[in-house]
Amino acid sequence: MSIKQLKSFEELNEFVQQPGKHLLLKHSTTCPISAKANEEFQSFVNENETTSAAMVFVIEDRPVSNHIAEEFEIKHESPQILLFDDGKVSWNTSHWKITRDSIKEALNA
């Protein structure tokens, strides 16, 4: 399954409200730490093709990024990954803690 880029509140809401588990990466295109987190995220999704995954570019789509922090009451960080399970955030982490193994562990918890 490919990684969908979310650019609007409508796309975000549609993604989050799907039943089941979904991964969302908040990614900064100017940050080397975020570049590494994105590599880990991309690698995980490529190895687990049935995983539902999306990405928000925090600089380019700042209103959507800010909305995530406000709507789900999770302090904004970048990079940051969130696991949605039936519309609610069940796990999140940021920076160097975003690894293929941490994502796998969160999905299997």
PDB file of N, CA and C in Angstrom:
ATOM      1  N   MET A   1       0.860  -1.176   0.000  1.00  0.00           N
ATOM      2  CA  MET A   1       0.000   0.000   0.000  1.00  0.00           C
ATOM      3  C   MET A   1       0.902   1.233   0.000  1.00  0.00           C
ATOM      4  N   SER A   2       0.553   2.213  -0.776  1.00  0.00           N
ATOM      5  CA  SER A   2       1.383   3.407  -0.853  1.00  0.00           C
ATOM      6  C   SER A   2       1.086   4.363   0.308  1.00  0.00           C
ATOM      7  N   ILE A   3       2.000   5.282   0.513  1.00  0.00           N
ATOM      8  CA  ILE A   3       1.857   6.271   1.573  1.00  0.00           C
ATOM      9  C   ILE A   3       1.153   7.484   0.979  1.00  0.00           C
ATOM     10  N   LYS A   4       0.036   7.836   1.575  1.00  0.00           N
ATOM     11  CA  LYS A   4      -0.760   8.958   1.081  1.00  0.00           C
ATOM     12  C   LYS A   4      -0.293  10.245   1.750  1.00  0.00           C
ATOM     13  N   GLN A   5      -0.112  11.302   0.967  1.00  0.00           N
ATOM     14  CA  GLN A   5       0.211  12.601   1.542  1.00  0.00           C
ATOM     15  C   GLN A   5      -1.096  13.327   1.840  1.00  0.00           C
ATOM     16  N   LEU A   6      -1.250  13.740   3.103  1.00  0.00           N
ATOM     17  CA  LEU A   6      -2.462  14.431   3.526  1.00  0.00           C
ATOM     18  C   LEU A   6      -2.210  15.937   3.500  1.00  0.00           C
ATOM     19  N   LYS A   7      -3.031  16.655   2.734  1.00  0.00           N
ATOM     20  CA  LYS A   7      -2.826  18.087   2.552  1.00  0.00           C
ATOM     21  C   LYS A   7      -3.978  18.936   3.064  1.00  0.00           C
ATOM     22  N   SER A   8      -5.059  18.302   3.501  1.00  0.00           N
ATOM     23  CA  SER A   8      -6.228  19.062   3.946  1.00  0.00           C
ATOM     24  C   SER A   8      -6.844  18.411   5.179  1.00  0.00           C
ATOM     25  N   PHE A   9      -7.679  19.190   5.870  1.00  0.00           N
ATOM     26  CA  PHE A   9      -8.395  18.645   7.022  1.00  0.00           C
ATOM     27  C   PHE A   9      -9.298  17.497   6.592  1.00  0.00           C
ATOM     28  N   GLU A  10      -9.901  17.624   5.423  1.00  0.00           N
ATOM     29  CA  GLU A  10     -10.803  16.587   4.922  1.00  0.00           C
ATOM     30  C   GLU A  10     -10.056  15.276   4.687  1.00  0.00           C
ATOM     31  N   GLU A  11      -8.876  15.364   4.066  1.00  0.00           N
ATOM     32  CA  GLU A  11      -8.079  14.152   3.828  1.00  0.00           C
ATOM     33  C   GLU A  11      -7.637  13.534   5.152  1.00  0.00           C
ATOM     34  N   LEU A  12      -7.250  14.373   6.106  1.00  0.00           N
ATOM     35  CA  LEU A  12      -6.855  13.879   7.424  1.00  0.00           C
ATOM     36  C   LEU A  12      -8.018  13.164   8.100  1.00  0.00           C
ATOM     37  N   ASN A  13      -9.167  13.796   8.131  1.00  0.00           N
ATOM     38  CA  ASN A  13     -10.331  13.195   8.794  1.00  0.00           C
ATOM     39  C   ASN A  13     -10.733  11.883   8.137  1.00  0.00           C
ATOM     40  N   GLU A  14     -10.703  11.847   6.818  1.00  0.00           N
ATOM     41  CA  GLU A  14     -11.047  10.622   6.094  1.00  0.00           C
ATOM     42  C   GLU A  14     -10.071   9.499   6.448  1.00  0.00           C
ATOM     43  N   PHE A  15      -8.792   9.828   6.524  1.00  0.00           N
ATOM     44  CA  PHE A  15      -7.762   8.842   6.858  1.00  0.00           C
ATOM     45  C   PHE A  15      -7.954   8.313   8.281  1.00  0.00           C
ATOM     46  N   VAL A  16      -8.117   9.229   9.235  1.00  0.00           N
ATOM     47  CA  VAL A  16      -8.214   8.854  10.651  1.00  0.00           C
ATOM     48  C   VAL A  16      -9.470   8.042  10.936  1.00  0.00           C
ATOM     49  N   GLN A  17     -10.577   8.372  10.275  1.00  0.00           N
ATOM     50  CA  GLN A  17     -11.854   7.734  10.586  1.00  0.00           C
ATOM     51  C   GLN A  17     -12.032   6.349   9.981  1.00  0.00           C
ATOM     52  N   GLN A  18     -11.082   5.899   9.172  1.00  0.00           N
ATOM     53  CA  GLN A  18     -11.175   4.538   8.643  1.00  0.00           C
ATOM     54  C   GLN A  18     -11.091   3.546   9.800  1.00  0.00           C
ATOM     55  N   PRO A  19     -11.804   2.453   9.734  1.00  0.00           N
ATOM     56  CA  PRO A  19     -11.673   1.443  10.786  1.00  0.00           C
ATOM     57  C   PRO A  19     -10.287   0.798  10.750  1.00  0.00           C
ATOM     58  N   GLY A  20      -9.817   0.362  11.902  1.00  0.00           N
ATOM     59  CA  GLY A  20      -8.538  -0.333  11.983  1.00  0.00           C
ATOM     60  C   GLY A  20      -7.380   0.586  12.339  1.00  0.00           C
ATOM     61  N   LYS A  21      -6.170   0.065  12.095  1.00  0.00           N
ATOM     62  CA  LYS A  21      -4.942   0.759  12.472  1.00  0.00           C
ATOM     63  C   LYS A  21      -4.331   1.465  11.268  1.00  0.00           C
ATOM     64  N   HIS A  22      -3.832   2.693  11.528  1.00  0.00           N
ATOM     65  CA  HIS A  22      -3.247   3.512  10.474  1.00  0.00           C
ATOM     66  C   HIS A  22      -2.067   4.296  11.036  1.00  0.00           C
ATOM     67  N   LEU A  23      -0.982   4.348  10.291  1.00  0.00           N
ATOM     68  CA  LEU A  23       0.212   5.097  10.696  1.00  0.00           C
ATOM     69  C   LEU A  23       0.241   6.454  10.013  1.00  0.00           C
ATOM     70  N   LEU A  24       0.630   7.476  10.775  1.00  0.00           N
ATOM     71  CA  LEU A  24       0.757   8.820  10.233  1.00  0.00           C
ATOM     72  C   LEU A  24       2.094   9.409  10.673  1.00  0.00           C
ATOM     73  N   LEU A  25       2.912   9.800   9.707  1.00  0.00           N
ATOM     74  CA  LEU A  25       4.197  10.427   9.985  1.00  0.00           C
ATOM     75  C   LEU A  25       4.089  11.918   9.712  1.00  0.00           C
ATOM     76  N   LYS A  26       4.478  12.714  10.705  1.00  0.00           N
ATOM     77  CA  LYS A  26       4.630  14.155  10.515  1.00  0.00           C
ATOM     78  C   LYS A  26       6.107  14.375  10.198  1.00  0.00           C
ATOM     79  N   HIS A  27       6.370  14.890   8.998  1.00  0.00           N
ATOM     80  CA  HIS A  27       7.729  14.930   8.455  1.00  0.00           C
ATOM     81  C   HIS A  27       8.125  16.346   8.060  1.00  0.00           C
ATOM     82  N   SER A  28       9.327  16.741   8.480  1.00  0.00           N
ATOM     83  CA  SER A  28       9.898  18.017   8.061  1.00  0.00           C
ATOM     84  C   SER A  28      10.914  17.755   6.956  1.00  0.00           C
ATOM     85  N   THR A  29      10.701  18.383   5.820  1.00  0.00           N
ATOM     86  CA  THR A  29      11.584  18.173   4.674  1.00  0.00           C
ATOM     87  C   THR A  29      12.925  18.890   4.824  1.00  0.00           C
ATOM     88  N   THR A  30      13.111  19.659   5.896  1.00  0.00           N
ATOM     89  CA  THR A  30      14.372  20.389   6.088  1.00  0.00           C
ATOM     90  C   THR A  30      15.219  19.842   7.227  1.00  0.00           C
ATOM     91  N   CYS A  31      14.754  18.789   7.877  1.00  0.00           N
ATOM     92  CA  CYS A  31      15.413  18.288   9.088  1.00  0.00           C
ATOM     93  C   CYS A  31      16.085  16.941   8.836  1.00  0.00           C
ATOM     94  N   PRO A  32      17.382  16.809   9.142  1.00  0.00           N
ATOM     95  CA  PRO A  32      18.063  15.529   8.936  1.00  0.00           C
ATOM     96  C   PRO A  32      17.533  14.403   9.842  1.00  0.00           C
ATOM     97  N   ILE A  33      17.093  14.730  11.042  1.00  0.00           N
ATOM     98  CA  ILE A  33      16.515  13.710  11.924  1.00  0.00           C
ATOM     99  C   ILE A  33      15.218  13.190  11.297  1.00  0.00           C
ATOM    100  N   SER A  34      14.432  14.114  10.753  1.00  0.00           N
ATOM    101  CA  SER A  34      13.182  13.724  10.099  1.00  0.00           C
ATOM    102  C   SER A  34      13.454  12.892   8.844  1.00  0.00           C
ATOM    103  N   ALA A  35      14.532  13.211   8.148  1.00  0.00           N
ATOM    104  CA  ALA A  35      14.900  12.422   6.958  1.00  0.00           C
ATOM    105  C   ALA A  35      15.173  10.976   7.348  1.00  0.00           C
ATOM    106  N   LYS A  36      15.869  10.766   8.456  1.00  0.00           N
ATOM    107  CA  LYS A  36      16.155   9.405   8.930  1.00  0.00           C
ATOM    108  C   LYS A  36      14.868   8.705   9.367  1.00  0.00           C
ATOM    109  N   ALA A  37      14.000   9.426  10.087  1.00  0.00           N
ATOM    110  CA  ALA A  37      12.715   8.851  10.509  1.00  0.00           C
ATOM    111  C   ALA A  37      11.887   8.469   9.284  1.00  0.00           C
ATOM    112  N   ASN A  38      11.924   9.308   8.264  1.00  0.00           N
ATOM    113  CA  ASN A  38      11.183   9.015   7.033  1.00  0.00           C
ATOM    114  C   ASN A  38      11.736   7.759   6.365  1.00  0.00           C
ATOM    115  N   GLU A  39      13.043   7.577   6.359  1.00  0.00           N
ATOM    116  CA  GLU A  39      13.637   6.348   5.804  1.00  0.00           C
ATOM    117  C   GLU A  39      13.119   5.118   6.534  1.00  0.00           C
ATOM    118  N   GLU A  40      13.097   5.192   7.872  1.00  0.00           N
ATOM    119  CA  GLU A  40      12.612   4.071   8.682  1.00  0.00           C
ATOM    120  C   GLU A  40      11.132   3.791   8.388  1.00  0.00           C
ATOM    121  N   PHE A  41      10.352   4.850   8.314  1.00  0.00           N
ATOM    122  CA  PHE A  41       8.917   4.750   8.023  1.00  0.00           C
ATOM    123  C   PHE A  41       8.690   4.127   6.651  1.00  0.00           C
ATOM    124  N   GLN A  42       9.376   4.665   5.639  1.00  0.00           N
ATOM    125  CA  GLN A  42       9.237   4.157   4.271  1.00  0.00           C
ATOM    126  C   GLN A  42       9.639   2.679   4.202  1.00  0.00           C
ATOM    127  N   SER A  43      10.731   2.353   4.867  1.00  0.00           N
ATOM    128  CA  SER A  43      11.219   0.975   4.875  1.00  0.00           C
ATOM    129  C   SER A  43      10.182   0.040   5.496  1.00  0.00           C
ATOM    130  N   PHE A  44       9.620   0.456   6.629  1.00  0.00           N
ATOM    131  CA  PHE A  44       8.606  -0.372   7.282  1.00  0.00           C
ATOM    132  C   PHE A  44       7.406  -0.575   6.363  1.00  0.00           C
ATOM    133  N   VAL A  45       6.906   0.492   5.774  1.00  0.00           N
ATOM    134  CA  VAL A  45       5.722   0.400   4.917  1.00  0.00           C
ATOM    135  C   VAL A  45       6.007  -0.466   3.691  1.00  0.00           C
ATOM    136  N   ASN A  46       7.201  -0.331   3.119  1.00  0.00           N
ATOM    137  CA  ASN A  46       7.555  -1.148   1.960  1.00  0.00           C
ATOM    138  C   ASN A  46       7.609  -2.631   2.299  1.00  0.00           C
ATOM    139  N   GLU A  47       8.025  -2.965   3.521  1.00  0.00           N
ATOM    140  CA  GLU A  47       8.099  -4.359   3.956  1.00  0.00           C
ATOM    141  C   GLU A  47       6.748  -4.892   4.413  1.00  0.00           C
ATOM    142  N   ASN A  48       5.824  -4.002   4.730  1.00  0.00           N
ATOM    143  CA  ASN A  48       4.508  -4.373   5.253  1.00  0.00           C
ATOM    144  C   ASN A  48       3.445  -3.697   4.388  1.00  0.00           C
ATOM    145  N   GLU A  49       3.302  -4.196   3.186  1.00  0.00           N
ATOM    146  CA  GLU A  49       2.513  -3.523   2.161  1.00  0.00           C
ATOM    147  C   GLU A  49       1.028  -3.391   2.482  1.00  0.00           C
ATOM    148  N   THR A  50       0.527  -4.127   3.444  1.00  0.00           N
ATOM    149  CA  THR A  50      -0.886  -4.006   3.789  1.00  0.00           C
ATOM    150  C   THR A  50      -1.134  -2.929   4.845  1.00  0.00           C
ATOM    151  N   THR A  51      -0.075  -2.318   5.361  1.00  0.00           N
ATOM    152  CA  THR A  51      -0.201  -1.294   6.389  1.00  0.00           C
ATOM    153  C   THR A  51      -0.748  -0.006   5.779  1.00  0.00           C
ATOM    154  N   SER A  52      -1.767   0.542   6.401  1.00  0.00           N
ATOM    155  CA  SER A  52      -2.329   1.821   5.993  1.00  0.00           C
ATOM    156  C   SER A  52      -1.428   2.930   6.534  1.00  0.00           C
ATOM    157  N   ALA A  53      -0.912   3.791   5.638  1.00  0.00           N
ATOM    158  CA  ALA A  53       0.060   4.803   6.060  1.00  0.00           C
ATOM    159  C   ALA A  53      -0.140   6.111   5.316  1.00  0.00           C
ATOM    160  N   ALA A  54       0.127   7.201   6.036  1.00  0.00           N
ATOM    161  CA  ALA A  54       0.027   8.530   5.443  1.00  0.00           C
ATOM    162  C   ALA A  54       1.101   9.419   6.046  1.00  0.00           C
ATOM    163  N   MET A  55       1.274  10.588   5.414  1.00  0.00           N
ATOM    164  CA  MET A  55       2.302  11.517   5.832  1.00  0.00           C
ATOM    165  C   MET A  55       1.766  12.946   5.716  1.00  0.00           C
ATOM    166  N   VAL A  56       2.189  13.792   6.653  1.00  0.00           N
ATOM    167  CA  VAL A  56       1.909  15.222   6.581  1.00  0.00           C
ATOM    168  C   VAL A  56       3.255  15.936   6.596  1.00  0.00           C
ATOM    169  N   PHE A  57       3.473  16.804   5.622  1.00  0.00           N
ATOM    170  CA  PHE A  57       4.678  17.630   5.603  1.00  0.00           C
ATOM    171  C   PHE A  57       4.421  18.840   6.489  1.00  0.00           C
ATOM    172  N   VAL A  58       5.158  18.934   7.603  1.00  0.00           N
ATOM    173  CA  VAL A  58       4.843  19.930   8.632  1.00  0.00           C
ATOM    174  C   VAL A  58       5.073  21.369   8.192  1.00  0.00           C
ATOM    175  N   ILE A  59       5.989  21.601   7.282  1.00  0.00           N
ATOM    176  CA  ILE A  59       6.231  22.968   6.810  1.00  0.00           C
ATOM    177  C   ILE A  59       5.223  23.329   5.715  1.00  0.00           C
ATOM    178  N   GLU A  60       5.121  22.476   4.723  1.00  0.00           N
ATOM    179  CA  GLU A  60       4.265  22.744   3.581  1.00  0.00           C
ATOM    180  C   GLU A  60       2.782  22.733   3.935  1.00  0.00           C
ATOM    181  N   ASP A  61       2.393  21.893   4.876  1.00  0.00           N
ATOM    182  CA  ASP A  61       0.980  21.772   5.269  1.00  0.00           C
ATOM    183  C   ASP A  61       0.821  22.026   6.767  1.00  0.00           C
ATOM    184  N   ARG A  62       1.374  23.157   7.215  1.00  0.00           N
ATOM    185  CA  ARG A  62       1.365  23.496   8.639  1.00  0.00           C
ATOM    186  C   ARG A  62      -0.026  23.499   9.266  1.00  0.00           C
ATOM    187  N   PRO A  63      -1.069  24.028   8.615  1.00  0.00           N
ATOM    188  CA  PRO A  63      -2.396  23.987   9.260  1.00  0.00           C
ATOM    189  C   PRO A  63      -2.850  22.565   9.592  1.00  0.00           C
ATOM    190  N   VAL A  64      -2.574  21.620   8.716  1.00  0.00           N
ATOM    191  CA  VAL A  64      -2.958  20.224   8.970  1.00  0.00           C
ATOM    192  C   VAL A  64      -2.127  19.678  10.131  1.00  0.00           C
ATOM    193  N   SER A  65      -0.830  19.966  10.129  1.00  0.00           N
ATOM    194  CA  SER A  65       0.047  19.514  11.206  1.00  0.00           C
ATOM    195  C   SER A  65      -0.409  20.077  12.555  1.00  0.00           C
ATOM    196  N   ASN A  66      -0.707  21.366  12.581  1.00  0.00           N
ATOM    197  CA  ASN A  66      -1.172  21.989  13.828  1.00  0.00           C
ATOM    198  C   ASN A  66      -2.501  21.398  14.280  1.00  0.00           C
ATOM    199  N   HIS A  67      -3.365  21.109  13.336  1.00  0.00           N
ATOM    200  CA  HIS A  67      -4.676  20.535  13.649  1.00  0.00           C
ATOM    201  C   HIS A  67      -4.529  19.167  14.337  1.00  0.00           C
ATOM    202  N   ILE A  68      -3.564  18.383  13.895  1.00  0.00           N
ATOM    203  CA  ILE A  68      -3.330  17.069  14.511  1.00  0.00           C
ATOM    204  C   ILE A  68      -3.006  17.238  15.994  1.00  0.00           C
ATOM    205  N   ALA A  69      -2.104  18.169  16.299  1.00  0.00           N
ATOM    206  CA  ALA A  69      -1.723  18.405  17.700  1.00  0.00           C
ATOM    207  C   ALA A  69      -2.935  18.846  18.522  1.00  0.00           C
ATOM    208  N   GLU A  70      -3.717  19.762  17.972  1.00  0.00           N
ATOM    209  CA  GLU A  70      -4.881  20.280  18.698  1.00  0.00           C
ATOM    210  C   GLU A  70      -5.981  19.234  18.835  1.00  0.00           C
ATOM    211  N   GLU A  71      -6.330  18.608  17.746  1.00  0.00           N
ATOM    212  CA  GLU A  71      -7.454  17.662  17.719  1.00  0.00           C
ATOM    213  C   GLU A  71      -7.219  16.452  18.619  1.00  0.00           C
ATOM    214  N   PHE A  72      -5.984  15.957  18.633  1.00  0.00           N
ATOM    215  CA  PHE A  72      -5.702  14.725  19.382  1.00  0.00           C
ATOM    216  C   PHE A  72      -4.936  14.986  20.671  1.00  0.00           C
ATOM    217  N   GLU A  73      -4.750  16.275  20.990  1.00  0.00           N
ATOM    218  CA  GLU A  73      -4.123  16.705  22.246  1.00  0.00           C
ATOM    219  C   GLU A  73      -2.777  16.038  22.473  1.00  0.00           C
ATOM    220  N   ILE A  74      -1.963  16.076  21.414  1.00  0.00           N
ATOM    221  CA  ILE A  74      -0.615  15.519  21.474  1.00  0.00           C
ATOM    222  C   ILE A  74       0.357  16.629  21.084  1.00  0.00           C
ATOM    223  N   LYS A  75       1.296  16.906  21.966  1.00  0.00           N
ATOM    224  CA  LYS A  75       2.272  17.958  21.719  1.00  0.00           C
ATOM    225  C   LYS A  75       2.930  17.756  20.350  1.00  0.00           C
ATOM    226  N   HIS A  76       2.989  18.825  19.566  1.00  0.00           N
ATOM    227  CA  HIS A  76       3.618  18.749  18.248  1.00  0.00           C
ATOM    228  C   HIS A  76       5.115  18.509  18.380  1.00  0.00           C
ATOM    229  N   GLU A  77       5.601  17.539  17.619  1.00  0.00           N
ATOM    230  CA  GLU A  77       7.025  17.312  17.464  1.00  0.00           C
ATOM    231  C   GLU A  77       7.258  16.951  16.007  1.00  0.00           C
ATOM    232  N   SER A  78       8.479  17.107  15.584  1.00  0.00           N
ATOM    233  CA  SER A  78       8.809  16.765  14.210  1.00  0.00           C
ATOM    234  C   SER A  78      10.251  16.284  14.160  1.00  0.00           C
ATOM    235  N   PRO A  79      10.424  15.073  13.655  1.00  0.00           N
ATOM    236  CA  PRO A  79       9.416  14.163  13.139  1.00  0.00           C
ATOM    237  C   PRO A  79       8.616  13.520  14.271  1.00  0.00           C
ATOM    238  N   GLN A  80       7.438  13.075  13.927  1.00  0.00           N
ATOM    239  CA  GLN A  80       6.560  12.423  14.893  1.00  0.00           C
ATOM    240  C   GLN A  80       5.719  11.394  14.150  1.00  0.00           C
ATOM    241  N   ILE A  81       5.533  10.244  14.778  1.00  0.00           N
ATOM    242  CA  ILE A  81       4.676   9.216  14.188  1.00  0.00           C
ATOM    243  C   ILE A  81       3.551   8.919  15.156  1.00  0.00           C
ATOM    244  N   LEU A  82       2.368   8.729  14.596  1.00  0.00           N
ATOM    245  CA  LEU A  82       1.185   8.416  15.393  1.00  0.00           C
ATOM    246  C   LEU A  82       0.533   7.161  14.827  1.00  0.00           C
ATOM    247  N   LEU A  83       0.050   6.323  15.710  1.00  0.00           N
ATOM    248  CA  LEU A  83      -0.717   5.149  15.317  1.00  0.00           C
ATOM    249  C   LEU A  83      -2.156   5.383  15.724  1.00  0.00           C
ATOM    250  N   PHE A  84      -3.021   5.418  14.732  1.00  0.00           N
ATOM    251  CA  PHE A  84      -4.453   5.553  14.975  1.00  0.00           C
ATOM    252  C   PHE A  84      -5.078   4.173  14.956  1.00  0.00           C
ATOM    253  N   ASP A  85      -5.941   3.932  15.926  1.00  0.00           N
ATOM    254  CA  ASP A  85      -6.670   2.670  15.997  1.00  0.00           C
ATOM    255  C   ASP A  85      -8.141   3.025  16.176  1.00  0.00           C
ATOM    256  N   ASP A  86      -8.923   2.789  15.129  1.00  0.00           N
ATOM    257  CA  ASP A  86     -10.344   3.140  15.120  1.00  0.00           C
ATOM    258  C   ASP A  86     -10.574   4.601  15.517  1.00  0.00           C
ATOM    259  N   GLY A  87      -9.795   5.492  14.933  1.00  0.00           N
ATOM    260  CA  GLY A  87     -10.003   6.931  15.096  1.00  0.00           C
ATOM    261  C   GLY A  87      -9.334   7.576  16.289  1.00  0.00           C
ATOM    262  N   LYS A  88      -8.646   6.789  17.111  1.00  0.00           N
ATOM    263  CA  LYS A  88      -7.980   7.346  18.293  1.00  0.00           C
ATOM    264  C   LYS A  88      -6.494   7.035  18.242  1.00  0.00           C
ATOM    265  N   VAL A  89      -5.702   7.941  18.795  1.00  0.00           N
ATOM    266  CA  VAL A  89      -4.257   7.713  18.838  1.00  0.00           C
ATOM    267  C   VAL A  89      -3.960   6.705  19.938  1.00  0.00           C
ATOM    268  N   SER A  90      -3.379   5.571  19.549  1.00  0.00           N
ATOM    269  CA  SER A  90      -3.045   4.538  20.533  1.00  0.00           C
ATOM    270  C   SER A  90      -1.552   4.528  20.862  1.00  0.00           C
ATOM    271  N   TRP A  91      -0.753   5.237  20.057  1.00  0.00           N
ATOM    272  CA  TRP A  91       0.701   5.274  20.282  1.00  0.00           C
ATOM    273  C   TRP A  91       1.273   6.423  19.473  1.00  0.00           C
ATOM    274  N   ASN A  92       2.307   7.046  20.019  1.00  0.00           N
ATOM    275  CA  ASN A  92       3.062   8.026  19.249  1.00  0.00           C
ATOM    276  C   ASN A  92       4.472   8.116  19.804  1.00  0.00           C
ATOM    277  N   THR A  93       5.391   8.521  18.950  1.00  0.00           N
ATOM    278  CA  THR A  93       6.764   8.754  19.369  1.00  0.00           C
ATOM    279  C   THR A  93       7.379   9.742  18.391  1.00  0.00           C
ATOM    280  N   SER A  94       8.620  10.146  18.687  1.00  0.00           N
ATOM    281  CA  SER A  94       9.228  11.159  17.833  1.00  0.00           C
ATOM    282  C   SER A  94      10.737  10.968  17.725  1.00  0.00           C
ATOM    283  N   HIS A  95      11.305  11.753  16.851  1.00  0.00           N
ATOM    284  CA  HIS A  95      12.735  11.858  16.625  1.00  0.00           C
ATOM    285  C   HIS A  95      13.399  10.488  16.407  1.00  0.00           C
ATOM    286  N   TRP A  96      14.497  10.230  17.120  1.00  0.00           N
ATOM    287  CA  TRP A  96      15.290   9.011  16.896  1.00  0.00           C
ATOM    288  C   TRP A  96      14.563   7.736  17.310  1.00  0.00           C
ATOM    289  N   LYS A  97      13.446   7.882  18.018  1.00  0.00           N
ATOM    290  CA  LYS A  97      12.692   6.697  18.448  1.00  0.00           C
ATOM    291  C   LYS A  97      11.825   6.127  17.323  1.00  0.00           C
ATOM    292  N   ILE A  98      11.785   6.819  16.189  1.00  0.00           N
ATOM    293  CA  ILE A  98      11.019   6.326  15.037  1.00  0.00           C
ATOM    294  C   ILE A  98      11.916   5.367  14.262  1.00  0.00           C
ATOM    295  N   THR A  99      11.672   4.075  14.481  1.00  0.00           N
ATOM    296  CA  THR A  99      12.448   3.031  13.806  1.00  0.00           C
ATOM    297  C   THR A  99      11.486   1.967  13.279  1.00  0.00           C
ATOM    298  N   ARG A 100      11.971   1.160  12.348  1.00  0.00           N
ATOM    299  CA  ARG A 100      11.148   0.044  11.854  1.00  0.00           C
ATOM    300  C   ARG A 100      10.703  -0.836  13.017  1.00  0.00           C
ATOM    301  N   ASP A 101      11.631  -1.118  13.937  1.00  0.00           N
ATOM    302  CA  ASP A 101      11.300  -1.996  15.066  1.00  0.00           C
ATOM    303  C   ASP A 101      10.260  -1.371  15.998  1.00  0.00           C
ATOM    304  N   SER A 102      10.371  -0.074  16.273  1.00  0.00           N
ATOM    305  CA  SER A 102       9.390   0.555  17.169  1.00  0.00           C
ATOM    306  C   SER A 102       8.007   0.587  16.528  1.00  0.00           C
ATOM    307  N   ILE A 103       7.970   0.798  15.218  1.00  0.00           N
ATOM    308  CA  ILE A 103       6.691   0.803  14.502  1.00  0.00           C
ATOM    309  C   ILE A 103       6.073  -0.601  14.530  1.00  0.00           C
ATOM    310  N   LYS A 104       6.890  -1.588  14.256  1.00  0.00           N
ATOM    311  CA  LYS A 104       6.411  -2.984  14.264  1.00  0.00           C
ATOM    312  C   LYS A 104       5.869  -3.348  15.642  1.00  0.00           C
ATOM    313  N   GLU A 105       6.607  -2.986  16.678  1.00  0.00           N
ATOM    314  CA  GLU A 105       6.190  -3.289  18.056  1.00  0.00           C
ATOM    315  C   GLU A 105       4.860  -2.618  18.380  1.00  0.00           C
ATOM    316  N   ALA A 106       4.707  -1.344  17.972  1.00  0.00           N
ATOM    317  CA  ALA A 106       3.470  -0.621  18.253  1.00  0.00           C
ATOM    318  C   ALA A 106       2.272  -1.248  17.536  1.00  0.00           C
ATOM    319  N   LEU A 107       2.475  -1.658  16.292  1.00  0.00           N
ATOM    320  CA  LEU A 107       1.366  -2.259  15.543  1.00  0.00           C
ATOM    321  C   LEU A 107       0.965  -3.616  16.096  1.00  0.00           C
ATOM    322  N   ASN A 108       1.907  -4.324  16.690  1.00  0.00           N
ATOM    323  CA  ASN A 108       1.624  -5.660  17.210  1.00  0.00           C
ATOM    324  C   ASN A 108       1.221  -5.656  18.681  1.00  0.00           C
ATOM    325  N   ALA A 109       1.202  -4.485  19.302  1.00  0.00           N
ATOM    326  CA  ALA A 109       0.867  -4.409  20.734  1.00  0.00           C
ATOM    327  C   ALA A 109      -0.613  -4.628  20.951  1.00  0.00           C
TER     328      ALA A 109
END
